[in-house]
Amino acid sequence: MVTERNTAATRRGHARDVDHPYPLHLDLSGRRAVVVGGGPVGARRARELVSAGADVLLVAPQACEEVVAMADAGDLAWRQGRWCATDLDGAWLVHTATGDARTDDAVAAEATSRRTWCVRASRTEGDARTRAWTPAVVRQDDVVISVTAGGDPRRSAALRDGVRLGLSSGALPLRRHRRPSADHDRGGLGRVTLVGGGPGDASLITLAGRRALAEADVVVVDRLAPRALLDELDADVEVVDVGKAPDHHPVPQREIERVLVDRALRGLRVVRLKGGDGYVFGRGAEEAAACRAAGITVDVVPGITSALAVPAAAGIPVTHRGVARSVTVMTGHEVLGDDELLDLAAQTARGGTLVVLMGVSRLPELAAGLAAQGADPDLPVALVESGCTPEQRTTTATLATAAQVAQSRGVRAPAVIVIGLVAAMAHPTPQQPTPVVDLRTRATTRPPAHAPAPEPAQEPVR
Ligand SMILES: C[S@@+](CC[C@H](N)C(=O)[O-])C[C@H]1O[C@@H](n2cnc3c(N)ncnc32)[C@H](O)[C@@H]1O
């Protein structure tokens, strides 16, 4: 019986072995690994073995700088000289990378006679005489993926790069289904990742943000976050909706923080998904502080803030060479004193741009206050509602007409208001003529009155 099986295996031959390698990851910590060859390839192999915790002996008459540095640092032992059979004493694994095929053959033959696996740098994975080879590897955190592809190393590398992209972009399902051990995750505690989700369109979140979502067990989400991404979550991911809308009682900030801490203390990976950037009028720093105070590890993934992206989506650069050299991002939710208004009016006089978030309901006071402090009543104003979403609508006016135009057009939150010369560069949504502004002379032609039925402007939404 044994003889027949051996005969069949022999008939299948080496080509079959190469097509069906036996994948294995080795724990080499504390085990002897020998590298023969001191050039860049040997150095790379040695470095990987050192990272894996192996007890590395490198044998070579000469060695490159990296090997010398590792030897000086005590990471490996370098025996300077030609290799000899006794170098392989006690080795669990041998890499040979001398650059000389005959020497590599001799090292491999010696290793094979000792039943020790030997990887030869001068042979590829497709070489029938090679009995062990290193795959293309991608690592991300605790995930290690090895690729071999029919004896074609460049194909392996290309596939490896594709897998890396999938991992880094969150396109691959990274979520853990077994709670991490203490060894892997600092005492088995969960962690909180504050993710700025961008201004609304799901494609405007960062790769890091997507990856965090792909790993999440719990997602605590705001109303203005890119909620389409929630559809991609596994069915058993807990979604805690703390979305705040004018007709919806907001979840108190302390309660949001309590949920974050509670879930993380249960060992879960929590993503706090916010609109825009969590640190721009997003209370992200408060949430991070609350989590850290409870001993929770917090990561922060910045997002594309609506303050910059929404004007851009409407055609407005918030700075523009020769026109606007500064930009102030402000909340329109607060009542401003005369001094603050005077300062803001002076900024617009110097060509600065004001970007106002949460400013729809107080627009009349803000516009009148700026004008009272000397701002040009003909200064262009653009109001961009639901930017970066299919409902995006841009309304243009001047400082003098903005409040009345906003009311007649029914402008409502969420909206970004841009005040300054650059607002004249907006692409208004049809039914609204562009105010004609010559950026060199600052002359503005006021837009005509607006027809649509009036709707009340709504409170800004946090
Ligand atoms: C509490 S602030 C949060 C800002 C957010 N952290 C950011 O960086 O974009 C909410 C305000 O942002 C603005 N906003 C957010 N997303 C918007 C969007 N897609 N279109 C227009 N305005 C938006 C509105 O002014 C809204 O009232």
Short mmCIF file of C-alpha atoms and ligand atoms in Angstrom, two decimals:
data_model
loop_
_atom_site.label_atom_id
_atom_site.label_comp_id
_atom_site.label_asym_id
_atom_site.label_seq_id
_atom_site.Cartn_x
_atom_site.Cartn_y
_atom_site.Cartn_z
CA MET A 1 0.00 0.00 0.00
CA VAL A 2 2.72 2.41 1.04
CA THR A 3 4.76 1.43 -1.97
CA GLU A 4 1.83 2.15 -4.33
CA ARG A 5 1.28 5.60 -2.87
CA ASN A 6 4.93 6.42 -3.14
CA THR A 7 4.92 5.27 -6.73
CA ALA A 8 1.92 7.49 -7.53
CA ALA A 9 3.57 10.49 -5.88
CA THR A 10 6.72 9.84 -7.82
CA ARG A 11 4.75 9.58 -11.07
CA ARG A 12 3.13 12.95 -10.42
CA GLY A 13 6.61 14.45 -10.27
CA HIS A 14 7.94 17.84 -9.26
CA ALA A 15 5.71 19.93 -11.49
CA ARG A 16 2.76 18.70 -9.50
CA ASP A 17 4.53 19.65 -6.26
CA VAL A 18 4.99 23.18 -7.52
CA ASP A 19 1.33 23.45 -8.50
CA HIS A 20 0.23 22.26 -5.10
CA PRO A 21 2.65 23.60 -2.51
CA TYR A 22 1.80 23.01 1.10
CA PRO A 23 1.20 26.44 2.65
CA LEU A 24 2.55 26.87 6.13
CA HIS A 25 3.43 29.74 8.45
CA LEU A 26 6.28 28.93 10.82
CA ASP A 27 6.85 30.17 14.35
CA LEU A 28 10.62 30.56 14.31
CA SER A 29 10.95 32.44 17.57
CA GLY A 30 14.11 31.35 19.35
CA ARG A 31 14.93 28.79 16.62
CA ARG A 32 18.11 28.73 14.64
CA ALA A 33 17.82 29.99 11.06
CA VAL A 34 20.91 30.19 8.85
CA VAL A 35 21.38 32.63 6.00
CA VAL A 36 24.27 31.94 3.62
CA GLY A 37 25.18 35.07 1.69
CA GLY A 38 25.74 38.65 2.85
CA GLY A 39 24.42 40.72 -0.07
CA PRO A 40 21.16 42.68 -0.19
CA VAL A 41 19.04 39.55 -0.72
CA GLY A 42 20.65 37.78 2.23
CA ALA A 43 20.22 40.96 4.28
CA ARG A 44 16.51 41.12 3.42
CA ARG A 45 15.98 37.48 4.36
CA ALA A 46 17.95 37.95 7.57
CA ARG A 47 15.91 41.03 8.49
CA GLU A 48 12.64 39.13 8.01
CA LEU A 49 13.93 36.24 10.09
CA VAL A 50 15.06 38.61 12.84
CA SER A 51 11.59 40.21 12.80
CA ALA A 52 10.11 36.75 13.20
CA GLY A 53 12.23 36.28 16.33
CA ALA A 54 14.57 33.66 14.89
CA ASP A 55 18.08 33.08 16.23
CA VAL A 56 19.87 34.08 13.02
CA LEU A 57 23.36 33.04 11.94
CA LEU A 58 24.55 34.69 8.72
CA VAL A 59 27.57 33.23 6.99
CA ALA A 60 29.48 35.17 4.32
CA PRO A 61 33.04 36.28 3.63
CA GLN A 62 31.81 39.86 3.06
CA ALA A 63 28.56 41.53 3.97
CA CYS A 64 26.63 44.63 2.96
CA GLU A 65 26.09 47.55 5.31
CA GLU A 66 22.70 46.37 6.48
CA VAL A 67 24.10 43.03 7.64
CA VAL A 68 26.96 44.76 9.43
CA ALA A 69 24.49 47.07 11.14
CA MET A 70 22.32 44.15 12.27
CA ALA A 71 25.37 42.31 13.53
CA ASP A 72 26.62 45.42 15.38
CA ALA A 73 23.19 45.84 16.93
CA GLY A 74 23.26 42.24 18.13
CA ASP A 75 20.24 41.26 16.04
CA LEU A 76 22.12 38.40 14.37
CA ALA A 77 25.45 36.60 14.45
CA TRP A 78 27.66 37.07 11.40
CA ARG A 79 30.32 34.42 10.85
CA GLN A 80 32.74 35.97 8.43
CA GLY A 81 34.09 33.31 6.06
CA ARG A 82 33.10 30.72 3.51
CA TRP A 83 30.21 28.49 4.48
CA CYS A 84 30.82 24.95 5.72
CA ALA A 85 28.45 22.10 6.51
CA THR A 86 28.67 22.60 10.28
CA ASP A 87 27.12 26.07 9.86
CA LEU A 88 23.83 24.25 9.42
CA ASP A 89 24.09 22.46 12.77
CA GLY A 90 20.88 22.93 14.69
CA ALA A 91 19.19 24.90 11.89
CA TRP A 92 15.43 24.62 11.41
CA LEU A 93 15.52 26.63 8.22
CA VAL A 94 18.21 27.69 5.77
CA HIS A 95 18.20 30.51 3.23
CA THR A 96 20.94 30.57 0.67
CA ALA A 97 21.54 33.73 -1.33
CA THR A 98 25.20 33.73 -2.29
CA GLY A 99 24.68 34.82 -5.88
CA ASP A 100 26.61 31.74 -7.01
CA ALA A 101 24.37 28.89 -8.22
CA ARG A 102 26.90 26.16 -7.44
CA THR A 103 27.36 27.34 -3.89
CA ASP A 104 23.60 27.65 -3.43
CA ASP A 105 23.21 24.10 -4.83
CA ALA A 106 25.79 22.80 -2.35
CA VAL A 107 24.10 24.54 0.61
CA ALA A 108 20.70 23.22 -0.49
CA ALA A 109 22.08 19.68 -0.91
CA GLU A 110 23.60 19.75 2.57
CA ALA A 111 20.35 21.07 4.07
CA THR A 112 18.31 18.41 2.27
CA SER A 113 20.62 15.65 3.50
CA ARG A 114 19.86 16.93 7.04
CA ARG A 115 16.11 17.10 6.30
CA THR A 116 16.22 20.84 6.85
CA TRP A 117 14.13 23.09 4.58
CA CYS A 118 16.22 25.34 2.38
CA VAL A 119 15.05 28.36 0.40
CA ARG A 120 17.30 29.29 -2.50
CA ALA A 121 17.20 32.90 -3.61
CA SER A 122 18.53 31.92 -7.02
CA ARG A 123 15.52 29.71 -7.71
CA THR A 124 11.99 30.91 -8.11
CA GLU A 125 8.84 29.35 -6.83
CA GLY A 126 8.29 27.74 -10.24
CA ASP A 127 11.60 25.95 -10.31
CA ALA A 128 11.00 22.24 -9.96
CA ARG A 129 14.24 21.76 -8.02
CA THR A 130 13.22 24.26 -5.40
CA ARG A 131 11.54 22.49 -2.49
CA ALA A 132 10.74 25.61 -0.47
CA TRP A 133 10.25 29.20 -1.48
CA THR A 134 9.09 32.40 0.11
CA PRO A 135 5.72 33.70 -1.05
CA ALA A 136 4.79 37.30 -1.73
CA VAL A 137 3.50 38.53 1.63
CA VAL A 138 1.23 41.31 2.75
CA ARG A 139 0.84 42.15 6.42
CA GLN A 140 -1.65 44.45 8.04
CA ASP A 141 -1.79 44.49 11.80
CA ASP A 142 -2.41 40.88 12.78
CA VAL A 143 -3.36 39.76 9.25
CA VAL A 144 -0.72 37.96 7.18
CA ILE A 145 -1.56 36.85 3.64
CA SER A 146 0.92 34.88 1.52
CA VAL A 147 0.57 34.51 -2.22
CA THR A 148 2.10 32.08 -4.70
CA ALA A 149 0.78 31.93 -8.24
CA GLY A 150 1.74 29.05 -10.49
CA GLY A 151 5.45 29.68 -10.33
CA ASP A 152 5.19 33.25 -11.58
CA PRO A 153 6.72 35.59 -8.95
CA ARG A 154 5.67 38.80 -10.73
CA ARG A 155 2.10 37.54 -10.84
CA SER A 156 2.33 36.73 -7.13
CA ALA A 157 3.61 40.23 -6.40
CA ALA A 158 0.83 41.84 -8.46
CA LEU A 159 -1.78 39.77 -6.64
CA ARG A 160 -0.15 40.63 -3.33
CA ASP A 161 -0.42 44.33 -4.18
CA GLY A 162 -4.09 43.89 -5.07
CA VAL A 163 -4.74 42.19 -1.74
CA ARG A 164 -2.85 44.97 0.05
CA LEU A 165 -5.07 47.57 -1.63
CA GLY A 166 -8.17 45.62 -0.66
CA LEU A 167 -7.00 45.46 2.93
CA SER A 168 -5.99 49.08 3.18
CA SER A 169 -9.17 50.34 1.52
CA GLY A 170 -11.49 48.31 3.72
CA ALA A 171 -12.84 46.44 0.68
CA LEU A 172 -11.92 43.14 2.33
CA PRO A 173 -13.76 41.93 5.43
CA LEU A 174 -11.26 42.60 8.21
CA ARG A 175 -13.61 42.23 11.11
CA ARG A 176 -12.60 39.89 13.90
CA HIS A 177 -14.98 37.12 14.82
CA ARG A 178 -12.96 35.89 17.76
CA ARG A 179 -12.21 38.34 20.55
CA PRO A 180 -8.54 39.21 20.65
CA SER A 181 -6.36 37.66 23.30
CA ALA A 182 -4.57 39.83 25.84
CA ASP A 183 -1.37 39.30 23.88
CA HIS A 184 -2.82 40.79 20.78
CA ASP A 185 -4.79 43.76 21.98
CA ARG A 186 -3.44 45.29 25.13
CA GLY A 187 -5.40 43.34 27.67
CA GLY A 188 -8.24 42.43 25.34
CA LEU A 189 -9.73 45.93 25.57
CA GLY A 190 -11.59 47.26 22.60
CA ARG A 191 -10.71 50.54 21.02
CA VAL A 192 -12.49 53.53 19.58
CA THR A 193 -11.71 55.01 16.21
CA LEU A 194 -13.07 58.48 15.52
CA VAL A 195 -13.65 58.55 11.79
CA GLY A 196 -14.30 61.73 9.86
CA GLY A 197 -16.62 60.46 7.14
CA GLY A 198 -16.39 63.42 4.79
CA PRO A 199 -19.18 65.68 3.62
CA GLY A 200 -21.75 63.09 2.64
CA ASP A 201 -20.79 61.22 -0.52
CA ALA A 202 -19.62 57.74 0.49
CA SER A 203 -16.65 57.96 -1.88
CA LEU A 204 -15.25 60.94 0.05
CA ILE A 205 -14.28 58.98 3.15
CA THR A 206 -10.57 58.15 3.46
CA LEU A 207 -9.13 54.67 2.95
CA ALA A 208 -8.25 54.58 6.64
CA GLY A 209 -11.85 55.43 7.51
CA ARG A 210 -13.19 52.64 5.32
CA ARG A 211 -10.75 50.18 6.79
CA ALA A 212 -11.83 51.11 10.31
CA LEU A 213 -15.45 50.50 9.29
CA ALA A 214 -14.54 47.13 7.81
CA GLU A 215 -13.13 46.14 11.22
CA ALA A 216 -15.90 47.60 13.36
CA ASP A 217 -18.14 45.66 15.72
CA VAL A 218 -20.08 48.79 16.64
CA VAL A 219 -20.69 51.97 14.63
CA VAL A 220 -21.98 55.08 16.39
CA VAL A 221 -23.19 57.33 13.62
CA ASP A 222 -24.26 60.93 13.09
CA ARG A 223 -26.94 62.17 10.73
CA LEU A 224 -24.53 63.96 8.39
CA ALA A 225 -22.08 61.05 8.15
CA PRO A 226 -21.94 59.07 4.88
CA ARG A 227 -24.72 56.72 5.92
CA ALA A 228 -24.69 54.77 2.66
CA LEU A 229 -21.62 53.01 4.08
CA LEU A 230 -23.79 51.45 6.78
CA ASP A 231 -25.32 49.21 4.11
CA GLU A 232 -21.94 47.49 3.71
CA LEU A 233 -21.70 46.42 7.35
CA ASP A 234 -22.29 42.84 8.44
CA ALA A 235 -25.80 42.27 9.73
CA ASP A 236 -24.54 41.69 13.26
CA VAL A 237 -22.57 44.95 13.50
CA GLU A 238 -24.35 47.11 16.06
CA VAL A 239 -25.32 50.50 14.64
CA VAL A 240 -26.09 53.16 17.25
CA ASP A 241 -27.77 56.09 15.53
CA VAL A 242 -27.17 59.29 17.45
CA GLY A 243 -28.20 61.38 14.45
CA LYS A 244 -29.50 64.75 15.35
CA ALA A 245 -32.11 66.44 13.21
CA PRO A 246 -34.40 69.42 13.80
CA ASP A 247 -37.39 67.15 14.38
CA HIS A 248 -35.47 64.55 16.33
CA HIS A 249 -34.31 64.76 19.94
CA PRO A 250 -30.54 64.61 19.91
CA VAL A 251 -28.76 62.01 21.99
CA PRO A 252 -26.97 63.98 24.71
CA GLN A 253 -23.22 64.23 24.27
CA ARG A 254 -22.53 62.50 27.59
CA GLU A 255 -24.70 59.58 26.52
CA ILE A 256 -22.75 59.25 23.25
CA GLU A 257 -19.52 59.15 25.23
CA ARG A 258 -20.99 56.58 27.62
CA VAL A 259 -21.91 54.29 24.70
CA LEU A 260 -18.41 54.58 23.21
CA VAL A 261 -16.74 53.71 26.49
CA ASP A 262 -19.20 50.95 27.35
CA ARG A 263 -18.75 49.11 24.05
CA ALA A 264 -14.99 49.47 24.05
CA LEU A 265 -14.80 48.13 27.61
CA ARG A 266 -16.62 45.06 26.36
CA GLY A 267 -13.65 44.45 24.06
CA LEU A 268 -15.40 45.67 20.90
CA ARG A 269 -13.97 47.73 18.06
CA VAL A 270 -15.99 50.89 17.97
CA VAL A 271 -16.13 53.38 15.11
CA ARG A 272 -17.54 56.82 15.81
CA LEU A 273 -18.58 57.87 12.32
CA LYS A 274 -19.09 61.60 11.88
CA GLY A 275 -19.73 63.93 8.99
CA GLY A 276 -16.82 65.94 7.64
CA ASP A 277 -13.87 66.03 10.02
CA GLY A 278 -14.56 65.11 13.61
CA TYR A 279 -12.36 67.94 14.91
CA VAL A 280 -14.11 70.71 12.95
CA PHE A 281 -17.23 71.59 14.97
CA GLY A 282 -17.59 67.88 15.53
CA ARG A 283 -16.89 67.50 19.28
CA GLY A 284 -14.40 64.79 18.37
CA ALA A 285 -11.81 65.93 20.88
CA GLU A 286 -14.35 65.73 23.71
CA GLU A 287 -15.20 62.16 22.79
CA ALA A 288 -11.54 61.21 22.49
CA ALA A 289 -10.85 62.71 25.93
CA ALA A 290 -13.77 60.84 27.50
CA CYS A 291 -12.56 57.54 26.06
CA ARG A 292 -8.95 58.11 27.10
CA ALA A 293 -10.08 59.05 30.60
CA ALA A 294 -11.68 55.60 30.75
CA GLY A 295 -8.42 53.98 29.64
CA ILE A 296 -9.60 53.26 26.11
CA THR A 297 -7.21 53.47 23.18
CA VAL A 298 -8.43 56.06 20.68
CA ASP A 299 -7.40 56.45 17.05
CA VAL A 300 -8.37 59.49 15.04
CA VAL A 301 -8.96 59.30 11.30
CA PRO A 302 -9.27 62.79 9.81
CA GLY A 303 -12.02 63.47 7.32
CA ILE A 304 -12.66 65.89 4.50
CA THR A 305 -14.45 68.78 6.15
CA SER A 306 -17.59 70.22 4.60
CA ALA A 307 -16.10 73.66 5.28
CA LEU A 308 -13.72 73.17 2.34
CA ALA A 309 -15.30 70.36 0.33
CA VAL A 310 -18.80 71.75 0.00
CA PRO A 311 -17.66 75.10 -1.45
CA ALA A 312 -15.36 73.17 -3.79
CA ALA A 313 -18.23 70.97 -4.93
CA ALA A 314 -20.10 74.16 -5.82
CA GLY A 315 -17.13 75.53 -7.79
CA ILE A 316 -15.80 77.82 -5.06
CA PRO A 317 -12.13 77.75 -4.11
CA VAL A 318 -11.97 79.14 -0.58
CA THR A 319 -8.64 80.74 -1.45
CA HIS A 320 -7.75 82.01 -4.90
CA ARG A 321 -4.53 83.56 -6.08
CA GLY A 322 -4.84 87.32 -6.25
CA VAL A 323 -8.33 87.26 -4.74
CA ALA A 324 -8.48 85.53 -1.36
CA ARG A 325 -5.42 84.82 0.76
CA SER A 326 -7.09 83.66 3.93
CA VAL A 327 -10.11 81.72 5.01
CA THR A 328 -11.93 81.74 8.32
CA VAL A 329 -14.12 78.80 9.23
CA MET A 330 -16.72 79.79 11.78
CA THR A 331 -19.96 78.67 13.33
CA GLY A 332 -23.00 80.78 12.55
CA HIS A 333 -24.78 79.40 15.56
CA GLU A 334 -23.38 81.89 18.06
CA VAL A 335 -24.42 85.49 18.59
CA LEU A 336 -21.39 87.63 17.75
CA GLY A 337 -20.37 90.83 19.47
CA ASP A 338 -19.54 94.03 17.60
CA ASP A 339 -15.80 93.49 18.03
CA GLU A 340 -15.97 90.05 16.43
CA LEU A 341 -18.13 91.34 13.60
CA LEU A 342 -15.74 94.24 13.05
CA ASP A 343 -12.84 91.81 12.85
CA LEU A 344 -14.68 89.59 10.35
CA ALA A 345 -15.75 92.57 8.24
CA ALA A 346 -12.13 93.71 8.14
CA GLN A 347 -11.06 90.26 6.96
CA THR A 348 -13.50 90.42 4.05
CA ALA A 349 -12.20 93.89 3.19
CA ARG A 350 -8.72 92.36 2.86
CA GLY A 351 -10.10 89.72 0.51
CA GLY A 352 -10.48 87.03 3.14
CA THR A 353 -13.16 84.38 2.81
CA LEU A 354 -15.65 83.56 5.57
CA VAL A 355 -16.99 80.01 5.61
CA VAL A 356 -19.95 79.70 7.92
CA LEU A 357 -21.25 76.36 9.20
CA MET A 358 -24.57 76.01 11.03
CA GLY A 359 -25.41 79.50 9.86
CA VAL A 360 -28.76 79.31 8.06
CA SER A 361 -31.08 80.43 10.85
CA ARG A 362 -28.89 83.33 11.97
CA LEU A 363 -27.91 84.47 8.49
CA PRO A 364 -30.02 87.67 8.69
CA GLU A 365 -28.25 88.77 11.89
CA LEU A 366 -24.82 87.84 10.60
CA ALA A 367 -25.24 89.61 7.25
CA ALA A 368 -26.68 92.73 8.87
CA GLY A 369 -23.99 92.71 11.56
CA LEU A 370 -21.16 92.45 9.02
CA ALA A 371 -22.65 95.25 6.91
CA ALA A 372 -23.08 97.41 10.03
CA GLN A 373 -19.37 96.94 10.76
CA GLY A 374 -18.37 98.12 7.30
CA ALA A 375 -18.44 94.98 5.13
CA ASP A 376 -19.26 95.67 1.48
CA PRO A 377 -23.01 95.07 0.95
CA ASP A 378 -22.20 93.92 -2.58
CA LEU A 379 -19.88 91.20 -1.32
CA PRO A 380 -20.81 87.91 -3.02
CA VAL A 381 -22.43 85.23 -0.87
CA ALA A 382 -23.06 81.59 -1.79
CA LEU A 383 -25.21 79.17 0.15
CA VAL A 384 -24.55 75.52 -0.63
CA GLU A 385 -27.09 73.08 0.76
CA SER A 386 -26.53 69.32 1.09
CA GLY A 387 -23.17 69.61 -0.61
CA CYS A 388 -21.59 66.54 -2.20
CA THR A 389 -24.94 64.75 -2.28
CA PRO A 390 -27.47 64.36 -5.11
CA GLU A 391 -29.55 67.10 -3.42
CA GLN A 392 -26.79 69.70 -3.59
CA ARG A 393 -28.19 73.14 -4.37
CA THR A 394 -26.31 76.40 -4.62
CA THR A 395 -27.89 79.80 -4.14
CA THR A 396 -26.01 83.00 -4.79
CA ALA A 397 -26.66 86.48 -3.50
CA THR A 398 -24.83 89.43 -2.01
CA LEU A 399 -24.38 90.34 1.61
CA ALA A 400 -27.25 92.81 1.27
CA THR A 401 -29.65 90.32 -0.30
CA ALA A 402 -28.50 87.01 1.25
CA ALA A 403 -31.10 86.78 4.03
CA GLN A 404 -34.03 87.59 1.76
CA VAL A 405 -32.80 85.31 -1.05
CA ALA A 406 -32.20 82.45 1.42
CA GLN A 407 -35.72 82.78 2.72
CA SER A 408 -37.36 83.02 -0.69
CA ARG A 409 -35.48 79.97 -1.90
CA GLY A 410 -36.20 78.01 1.25
CA VAL A 411 -32.54 77.45 2.03
CA ARG A 412 -32.23 74.95 4.87
CA ALA A 413 -29.62 73.08 6.86
CA PRO A 414 -27.25 71.50 6.26
CA ALA A 415 -25.69 74.34 4.34
CA VAL A 416 -22.30 75.98 4.07
CA ILE A 417 -22.35 79.73 3.58
CA VAL A 418 -19.44 81.36 1.80
CA ILE A 419 -18.99 85.12 2.15
CA GLY A 420 -16.30 86.78 0.09
CA LEU A 421 -15.19 87.50 -3.45
CA VAL A 422 -14.59 83.82 -4.21
CA ALA A 423 -18.32 83.15 -3.71
CA ALA A 424 -18.81 84.77 -7.12
CA MET A 425 -17.13 81.72 -8.64
CA ALA A 426 -19.98 79.43 -7.55
CA HIS A 427 -21.89 77.43 -10.11
CA PRO A 428 -25.41 78.19 -8.97
CA THR A 429 -28.02 75.49 -9.27
CA PRO A 430 -30.32 76.34 -12.22
CA GLN A 431 -33.20 78.76 -11.73
CA GLN A 432 -30.73 81.12 -10.20
CA PRO A 433 -28.66 83.51 -12.28
CA THR A 434 -24.98 83.96 -11.46
CA PRO A 435 -24.11 87.34 -9.99
CA VAL A 436 -21.70 88.92 -12.39
CA VAL A 437 -18.57 89.89 -10.50
CA ASP A 438 -15.39 91.19 -12.02
CA LEU A 439 -12.78 89.87 -9.60
CA ARG A 440 -10.33 92.58 -10.61
CA THR A 441 -12.66 95.52 -9.98
CA ARG A 442 -14.91 93.80 -7.41
CA ALA A 443 -17.89 95.28 -9.22
CA THR A 444 -20.97 93.17 -8.59
CA THR A 445 -24.27 93.10 -10.42
CA ARG A 446 -26.97 92.04 -7.99
CA PRO A 447 -28.99 89.01 -9.02
CA PRO A 448 -32.67 89.56 -9.67
CA ALA A 449 -35.34 88.55 -7.16
CA HIS A 450 -36.10 84.86 -6.78
CA ALA A 451 -39.35 83.20 -7.62
CA PRO A 452 -39.73 79.85 -5.76
CA ALA A 453 -42.33 79.54 -3.01
CA PRO A 454 -40.96 80.62 0.37
CA GLU A 455 -40.08 77.96 2.93
CA PRO A 456 -38.80 78.75 6.40
CA ALA A 457 -35.10 78.42 6.94
CA GLN A 458 -34.38 75.73 9.52
CA GLU A 459 -32.21 75.56 12.56
CA PRO A 460 -28.65 74.47 11.93
CA VAL A 461 -28.00 70.89 12.78
CA ARG A 462 -25.10 69.72 14.88
C1 LIG B 1 -21.89 70.34 13.50
S1 LIG B 1 -21.24 70.90 12.01
C2 LIG B 1 -20.18 69.55 11.63
C3 LIG B 1 -19.17 69.88 10.60
C4 LIG B 1 -18.33 68.68 10.24
N1 LIG B 1 -17.59 68.21 11.36
C5 LIG B 1 -17.39 68.96 9.08
O1 LIG B 1 -16.18 68.98 9.24
O2 LIG B 1 -17.92 69.12 7.96
C6 LIG B 1 -22.60 70.66 10.93
C7 LIG B 1 -22.64 71.70 9.85
O3 LIG B 1 -21.71 71.39 8.85
C8 LIG B 1 -22.20 71.82 7.60
N2 LIG B 1 -22.33 70.65 6.72
C9 LIG B 1 -21.95 69.41 6.99
N3 LIG B 1 -22.14 68.61 5.93
C10 LIG B 1 -22.66 69.39 4.98
C11 LIG B 1 -23.07 69.16 3.64
N4 LIG B 1 -22.97 67.95 3.07
N5 LIG B 1 -23.54 70.17 2.93
C12 LIG B 1 -23.62 71.40 3.48
N6 LIG B 1 -23.26 71.67 4.73
C13 LIG B 1 -22.78 70.69 5.47
C14 LIG B 1 -23.52 72.48 7.87
O4 LIG B 1 -23.28 73.85 8.08
C15 LIG B 1 -23.97 71.79 9.13
O5 LIG B 1 -24.91 72.55 9.84
#
